[in-house]
Amino acid sequence: FKSGIPKCMSLGGVWGRVLNLCLPAASLLYPYGLAQRDHKNPKLDDGTSKKLSLAVPFTFYSKKYQALYVNNNGVISFDTRVNQYTPDPFPLADGRPFVAPYWADVDNVNGGDIFYRETTDPTLLARITEDINQYFPKIPFTATWAFVATWDHVAYYGSTTNKGNTFQAVLTTDTKTSLIILNYWDIQWTTGAASDGDAETGLGGTPAHAGFNSGDDTNFYNIPGSQTEAIINITQTSNVNVPGRWVFQVDDFKVTGVPTEVPKVADGKSCWL
């Protein structure tokens, strides 16, 4: 029943990689916030955005969508709002098509904000294009549109601390190929109290889930570590050799460069370049 530590403070996390002269963490997130003319979701536990009409169709698992919802609980959905706070593994029995950057019991009343915007800003599109071309050199791609959703230092339900998670999902297309970039900047908790998590640590219970559900029972992907305690380490995992970043082609879904086992946390002396 249901009735922030600053970024980069953990030397074993993102800031630790900066000190080790690895990939600069600041380059992981694309610009977001009010200065980027982002919209913000309401301060509402288990809340969502309104239905957002898109200027161009976004193809997800061979189906074109022209509207979506940004759900507070770490989900971008296409057909319906997602208020559910305890995640289920994919494939989902009810066939909801959605992207789950970090599906867990976010409570932005306790802390944090959820930002989003649709954009054709040339500077951002050029940066996205450069990144995609680096990761997938065999896919000819020039971004013409993007949708950026960012969960900024969001708290968990029942929290008695200032722990917050910051992560981001970017949908982008050139009108033919669709890709999604998931960025994990700072993950300090995995579970809300209503999912049997500890109110003080934000751990335990049923941890967060990350991945994709097509809406059928055959096309889906669970990012390694989902719904286990290892999901706390998603800032140090990747399928494109950039710690904290996962990138997928989703028009005709392809999984590239995915490790076969859940990666373990590296020690503080490891470099991920």
Short mmCIF file of C-alpha atoms in Angstrom, two decimals:
data_model
loop_
_atom_site.label_atom_id
_atom_site.label_comp_id
_atom_site.label_asym_id
_atom_site.label_seq_id
_atom_site.Cartn_x
_atom_site.Cartn_y
_atom_site.Cartn_z
CA PHE A 1 0.00 0.00 0.00
CA LYS A 2 1.28 3.40 -0.93
CA SER A 3 0.19 6.26 1.20
CA GLY A 4 19.74 14.36 -2.76
CA ILE A 5 23.27 13.62 -2.49
CA PRO A 6 24.91 15.82 -5.20
CA LYS A 7 26.13 14.20 -8.38
CA CYS A 8 29.68 12.89 -8.44
CA MET A 9 30.13 12.54 -4.68
CA SER A 10 30.83 8.81 -4.79
CA LEU A 11 34.46 8.19 -5.66
CA GLY A 12 33.57 4.67 -6.71
CA GLY A 13 31.03 5.93 -9.24
CA VAL A 14 31.01 8.52 -11.97
CA TRP A 15 33.38 10.95 -10.24
CA GLY A 16 35.84 8.18 -9.59
CA ARG A 17 36.10 7.57 -13.32
CA VAL A 18 36.80 11.25 -13.91
CA LEU A 19 39.63 11.19 -11.37
CA ASN A 20 41.05 8.17 -13.17
CA LEU A 21 41.11 10.23 -16.38
CA CYS A 22 38.52 8.04 -18.05
CA LEU A 23 35.68 9.27 -20.24
CA PRO A 24 34.50 12.64 -18.86
CA ALA A 25 31.18 11.99 -17.20
CA ALA A 26 29.81 15.40 -18.16
CA SER A 27 29.77 14.31 -21.81
CA LEU A 28 27.37 11.45 -21.05
CA LEU A 29 24.17 13.48 -20.67
CA TYR A 30 22.75 15.56 -23.47
CA PRO A 31 21.67 19.06 -22.39
CA TYR A 32 18.41 19.22 -20.43
CA GLY A 33 16.49 21.45 -18.04
CA LEU A 34 14.60 24.70 -18.17
CA ALA A 35 17.44 26.42 -20.03
CA GLN A 36 16.75 23.97 -22.88
CA ARG A 37 13.04 24.88 -22.78
CA ASP A 38 12.20 21.48 -21.36
CA HIS A 39 8.79 20.77 -19.93
CA LYS A 40 8.47 19.25 -16.45
CA ASN A 41 6.19 16.50 -15.23
CA PRO A 42 3.85 17.30 -12.33
CA LYS A 43 5.03 16.62 -8.79
CA LEU A 44 2.90 13.52 -8.33
CA ASP A 45 3.80 10.07 -7.07
CA ASP A 46 3.27 7.56 -9.92
CA GLY A 47 2.33 10.49 -12.16
CA THR A 48 2.86 10.92 -15.90
CA SER A 49 3.03 13.60 -18.54
CA LYS A 50 0.00 14.38 -20.64
CA LYS A 51 -0.25 12.53 -23.95
CA LEU A 52 2.50 14.08 -26.07
CA SER A 53 1.93 14.30 -29.81
CA LEU A 54 5.12 13.97 -31.85
CA ALA A 55 5.92 16.08 -34.91
CA VAL A 56 7.28 13.01 -36.72
CA PRO A 57 6.49 9.31 -36.32
CA PHE A 58 8.86 7.22 -34.24
CA THR A 59 9.16 3.60 -35.32
CA PHE A 60 9.42 1.11 -32.47
CA TYR A 61 9.59 -2.59 -33.32
CA SER A 62 8.28 -1.95 -36.87
CA LYS A 63 5.25 0.02 -35.66
CA LYS A 64 4.97 3.79 -36.10
CA TYR A 65 3.92 5.87 -33.10
CA GLN A 66 3.08 9.56 -33.13
CA ALA A 67 2.39 10.05 -29.43
CA LEU A 68 3.94 8.96 -26.16
CA TYR A 69 3.89 9.45 -22.40
CA VAL A 70 6.80 10.23 -20.09
CA ASN A 71 5.99 8.36 -16.89
CA ASN A 72 7.52 9.40 -13.57
CA ASN A 73 8.40 5.79 -12.74
CA GLY A 74 11.18 5.63 -15.33
CA VAL A 75 9.20 4.56 -18.41
CA ILE A 76 8.43 6.07 -21.82
CA SER A 77 5.26 4.42 -23.14
CA PHE A 78 3.48 4.61 -26.48
CA ASP A 79 -0.08 3.38 -26.06
CA THR A 80 -1.01 4.03 -22.47
CA ARG A 81 0.22 5.66 -19.28
CA VAL A 82 2.26 3.51 -16.91
CA ASN A 83 1.51 4.17 -13.26
CA GLN A 84 2.84 0.79 -12.11
CA TYR A 85 5.67 1.26 -9.64
CA THR A 86 7.00 -2.27 -9.08
CA PRO A 87 8.55 -3.47 -12.36
CA ASP A 88 7.82 -6.74 -14.14
CA PRO A 89 10.33 -8.58 -16.34
CA PHE A 90 9.86 -8.45 -20.11
CA PRO A 91 7.98 -9.67 -22.09
CA LEU A 92 4.92 -8.23 -20.38
CA ALA A 93 1.80 -10.36 -20.46
CA ASP A 94 -0.46 -7.36 -21.18
CA GLY A 95 1.47 -6.27 -24.27
CA ARG A 96 2.22 -2.66 -23.33
CA PRO A 97 4.89 -1.29 -25.72
CA PHE A 98 7.41 0.85 -23.91
CA VAL A 99 10.99 1.78 -23.18
CA ALA A 100 12.15 1.42 -19.59
CA PRO A 101 15.32 3.40 -18.95
CA TYR A 102 14.94 2.69 -15.21
CA TRP A 103 11.53 1.34 -14.22
CA ALA A 104 11.20 1.73 -10.46
CA ASP A 105 9.17 3.61 -7.86
CA VAL A 106 10.21 7.19 -8.49
CA ASP A 107 8.62 9.80 -6.23
CA ASN A 108 9.36 13.29 -7.49
CA VAL A 109 7.34 14.72 -4.59
CA ASN A 110 10.18 13.59 -2.33
CA GLY A 111 12.78 15.07 -4.67
CA GLY A 112 13.95 15.59 -8.22
CA ASP A 113 12.35 16.51 -11.55
CA ILE A 114 11.41 14.79 -14.79
CA PHE A 115 12.17 16.92 -17.85
CA TYR A 116 11.31 16.32 -21.51
CA ARG A 117 11.32 18.01 -24.89
CA GLU A 118 10.94 17.31 -28.58
CA THR A 119 13.69 19.00 -30.58
CA THR A 120 15.25 19.62 -33.97
CA ASP A 121 18.06 21.76 -32.56
CA PRO A 122 20.95 21.46 -35.06
CA THR A 123 23.68 21.44 -32.41
CA LEU A 124 22.09 18.60 -30.46
CA LEU A 125 21.25 16.62 -33.60
CA ALA A 126 24.84 16.96 -34.80
CA ARG A 127 26.12 15.61 -31.49
CA ILE A 128 23.68 12.70 -31.57
CA THR A 129 24.61 11.94 -35.17
CA GLU A 130 28.31 11.92 -34.33
CA ASP A 131 27.72 9.54 -31.43
CA ILE A 132 25.55 7.14 -33.44
CA ASN A 133 28.00 7.10 -36.34
CA GLN A 134 30.78 6.22 -33.91
CA TYR A 135 28.84 3.36 -32.33
CA PHE A 136 27.27 2.01 -35.52
CA PRO A 137 29.56 2.91 -38.44
CA LYS A 138 27.75 0.52 -40.79
CA ILE A 139 24.40 2.27 -40.31
CA PRO A 140 24.10 5.45 -42.41
CA PHE A 141 22.42 7.87 -40.02
CA THR A 142 21.90 11.61 -39.74
CA ALA A 143 19.51 12.59 -36.96
CA THR A 144 16.67 14.88 -38.02
CA TRP A 145 14.63 14.73 -34.80
CA ALA A 146 15.04 13.80 -31.15
CA PHE A 147 13.00 13.47 -27.99
CA VAL A 148 14.94 13.90 -24.76
CA ALA A 149 13.58 12.78 -21.38
CA THR A 150 15.67 13.22 -18.23
CA TRP A 151 15.03 12.10 -14.67
CA ASP A 152 17.09 14.54 -12.62
CA HIS A 153 18.11 13.44 -9.09
CA VAL A 154 14.73 11.77 -8.56
CA ALA A 155 13.89 10.26 -5.17
CA TYR A 156 12.21 6.94 -4.43
CA TYR A 157 8.91 6.33 -2.71
CA GLY A 158 9.19 6.16 1.07
CA SER A 159 12.69 7.63 1.09
CA THR A 160 14.10 8.89 4.37
CA THR A 161 17.30 10.15 2.71
CA ASN A 162 18.29 12.58 -0.05
CA LYS A 163 19.41 9.84 -2.43
CA GLY A 164 18.58 10.59 -6.06
CA ASN A 165 18.95 8.96 -9.48
CA THR A 166 19.81 10.86 -12.67
CA PHE A 167 19.30 9.13 -16.00
CA GLN A 168 18.14 9.99 -19.50
CA ALA A 169 16.47 8.48 -22.56
CA VAL A 170 16.89 9.95 -26.05
CA LEU A 171 14.72 8.84 -28.95
CA THR A 172 16.07 9.85 -32.35
CA THR A 173 15.32 9.17 -36.01
CA ASP A 174 16.26 10.14 -39.56
CA THR A 175 12.66 9.22 -40.57
CA LYS A 176 13.77 5.68 -41.50
CA THR A 177 16.07 4.37 -38.77
CA SER A 178 15.07 4.83 -35.13
CA LEU A 179 17.47 4.60 -32.21
CA ILE A 180 17.31 5.03 -28.47
CA ILE A 181 20.19 6.19 -26.27
CA LEU A 182 19.98 5.46 -22.54
CA ASN A 183 22.33 7.44 -20.30
CA TYR A 184 22.94 6.60 -16.65
CA TRP A 185 24.73 9.42 -14.88
CA ASP A 186 24.18 8.70 -11.20
CA ILE A 187 22.25 5.77 -9.73
CA GLN A 188 22.02 5.75 -5.92
CA TRP A 189 18.92 3.62 -5.32
CA THR A 190 17.14 0.64 -6.88
CA THR A 191 13.86 0.16 -5.04
CA GLY A 192 11.02 2.08 -3.44
CA ALA A 193 9.58 1.16 -0.06
CA ALA A 194 6.30 -0.09 -1.61
CA SER A 195 8.36 -2.58 -3.66
CA ASP A 196 9.78 -3.96 -0.40
CA GLY A 197 12.87 -1.76 -0.55
CA ASP A 198 14.56 -0.31 2.51
CA ALA A 199 13.39 3.26 3.18
CA GLU A 200 16.86 4.33 4.32
CA THR A 201 19.02 2.66 1.66
CA GLY A 202 16.68 2.45 -1.33
CA LEU A 203 17.91 -1.11 -1.87
CA GLY A 204 16.45 -4.62 -1.61
CA GLY A 205 12.95 -5.77 -2.51
CA THR A 206 12.19 -5.83 -6.24
CA PRO A 207 14.90 -3.69 -7.89
CA ALA A 208 14.56 -1.53 -10.98
CA HIS A 209 14.20 -2.91 -14.49
CA ALA A 210 15.78 -1.54 -17.66
CA GLY A 211 15.04 -2.57 -21.22
CA PHE A 212 12.42 -2.65 -23.98
CA ASN A 213 9.05 -4.32 -24.47
CA SER A 214 7.65 -4.44 -28.01
CA GLY A 215 4.08 -5.28 -27.11
CA ASP A 216 4.28 -8.87 -28.35
CA ASP A 217 5.67 -11.86 -26.49
CA THR A 218 8.73 -12.45 -28.65
CA ASN A 219 10.47 -9.09 -29.09
CA PHE A 220 11.93 -7.61 -25.92
CA TYR A 221 15.25 -6.95 -24.21
CA ASN A 222 16.26 -6.91 -20.56
CA ILE A 223 19.46 -5.01 -19.81
CA PRO A 224 21.77 -7.28 -17.76
CA GLY A 225 21.29 -6.79 -14.03
CA SER A 226 17.63 -5.81 -14.29
CA GLN A 227 15.57 -6.65 -11.23
CA THR A 228 18.69 -7.71 -9.33
CA GLU A 229 20.88 -5.75 -6.93
CA ALA A 230 23.42 -5.45 -9.79
CA ILE A 231 21.26 -2.80 -11.51
CA ILE A 232 22.84 -0.24 -9.14
CA ASN A 233 25.99 -0.69 -11.26
CA ILE A 234 24.37 0.28 -14.58
CA THR A 235 26.47 3.47 -14.61
CA GLN A 236 29.47 1.20 -15.23
CA THR A 237 28.00 -1.01 -17.97
CA SER A 238 27.48 -0.41 -21.68
CA ASN A 239 26.99 -2.04 -25.06
CA VAL A 240 28.94 0.72 -26.86
CA ASN A 241 32.06 0.89 -24.66
CA VAL A 242 30.93 4.09 -22.94
CA PRO A 243 30.28 3.44 -19.24
CA GLY A 244 26.70 4.31 -18.37
CA ARG A 245 25.44 4.41 -21.97
CA TRP A 246 23.34 1.83 -23.81
CA VAL A 247 22.31 2.40 -27.43
CA PHE A 248 19.82 0.39 -29.48
CA GLN A 249 18.37 0.43 -32.96
CA VAL A 250 14.66 -0.02 -32.35
CA ASP A 251 12.82 0.36 -35.68
CA ASP A 252 13.81 -3.21 -36.54
CA PHE A 253 15.15 -4.05 -33.12
CA LYS A 254 18.80 -5.07 -32.96
CA VAL A 255 20.95 -5.68 -29.90
CA THR A 256 24.59 -4.84 -30.49
CA GLY A 257 27.65 -5.48 -28.34
CA VAL A 258 25.76 -6.83 -25.36
CA PRO A 259 27.77 -8.75 -22.75
CA THR A 260 26.64 -12.30 -22.03
CA GLU A 261 26.96 -11.88 -18.27
CA VAL A 262 26.02 -9.14 -15.83
CA PRO A 263 29.16 -7.00 -15.61
CA LYS A 264 30.74 -6.70 -12.18
CA VAL A 265 31.68 -3.39 -10.63
CA ALA A 266 35.22 -2.43 -11.53
CA ASP A 267 37.62 -1.32 -8.84
CA GLY A 268 38.48 2.35 -8.57
CA LYS A 269 41.66 1.95 -10.61
CA SER A 270 40.00 0.60 -13.72
CA CYS A 271 39.53 2.72 -16.82
CA TRP A 272 36.61 2.01 -19.09
CA LEU A 273 37.81 3.60 -22.32
#
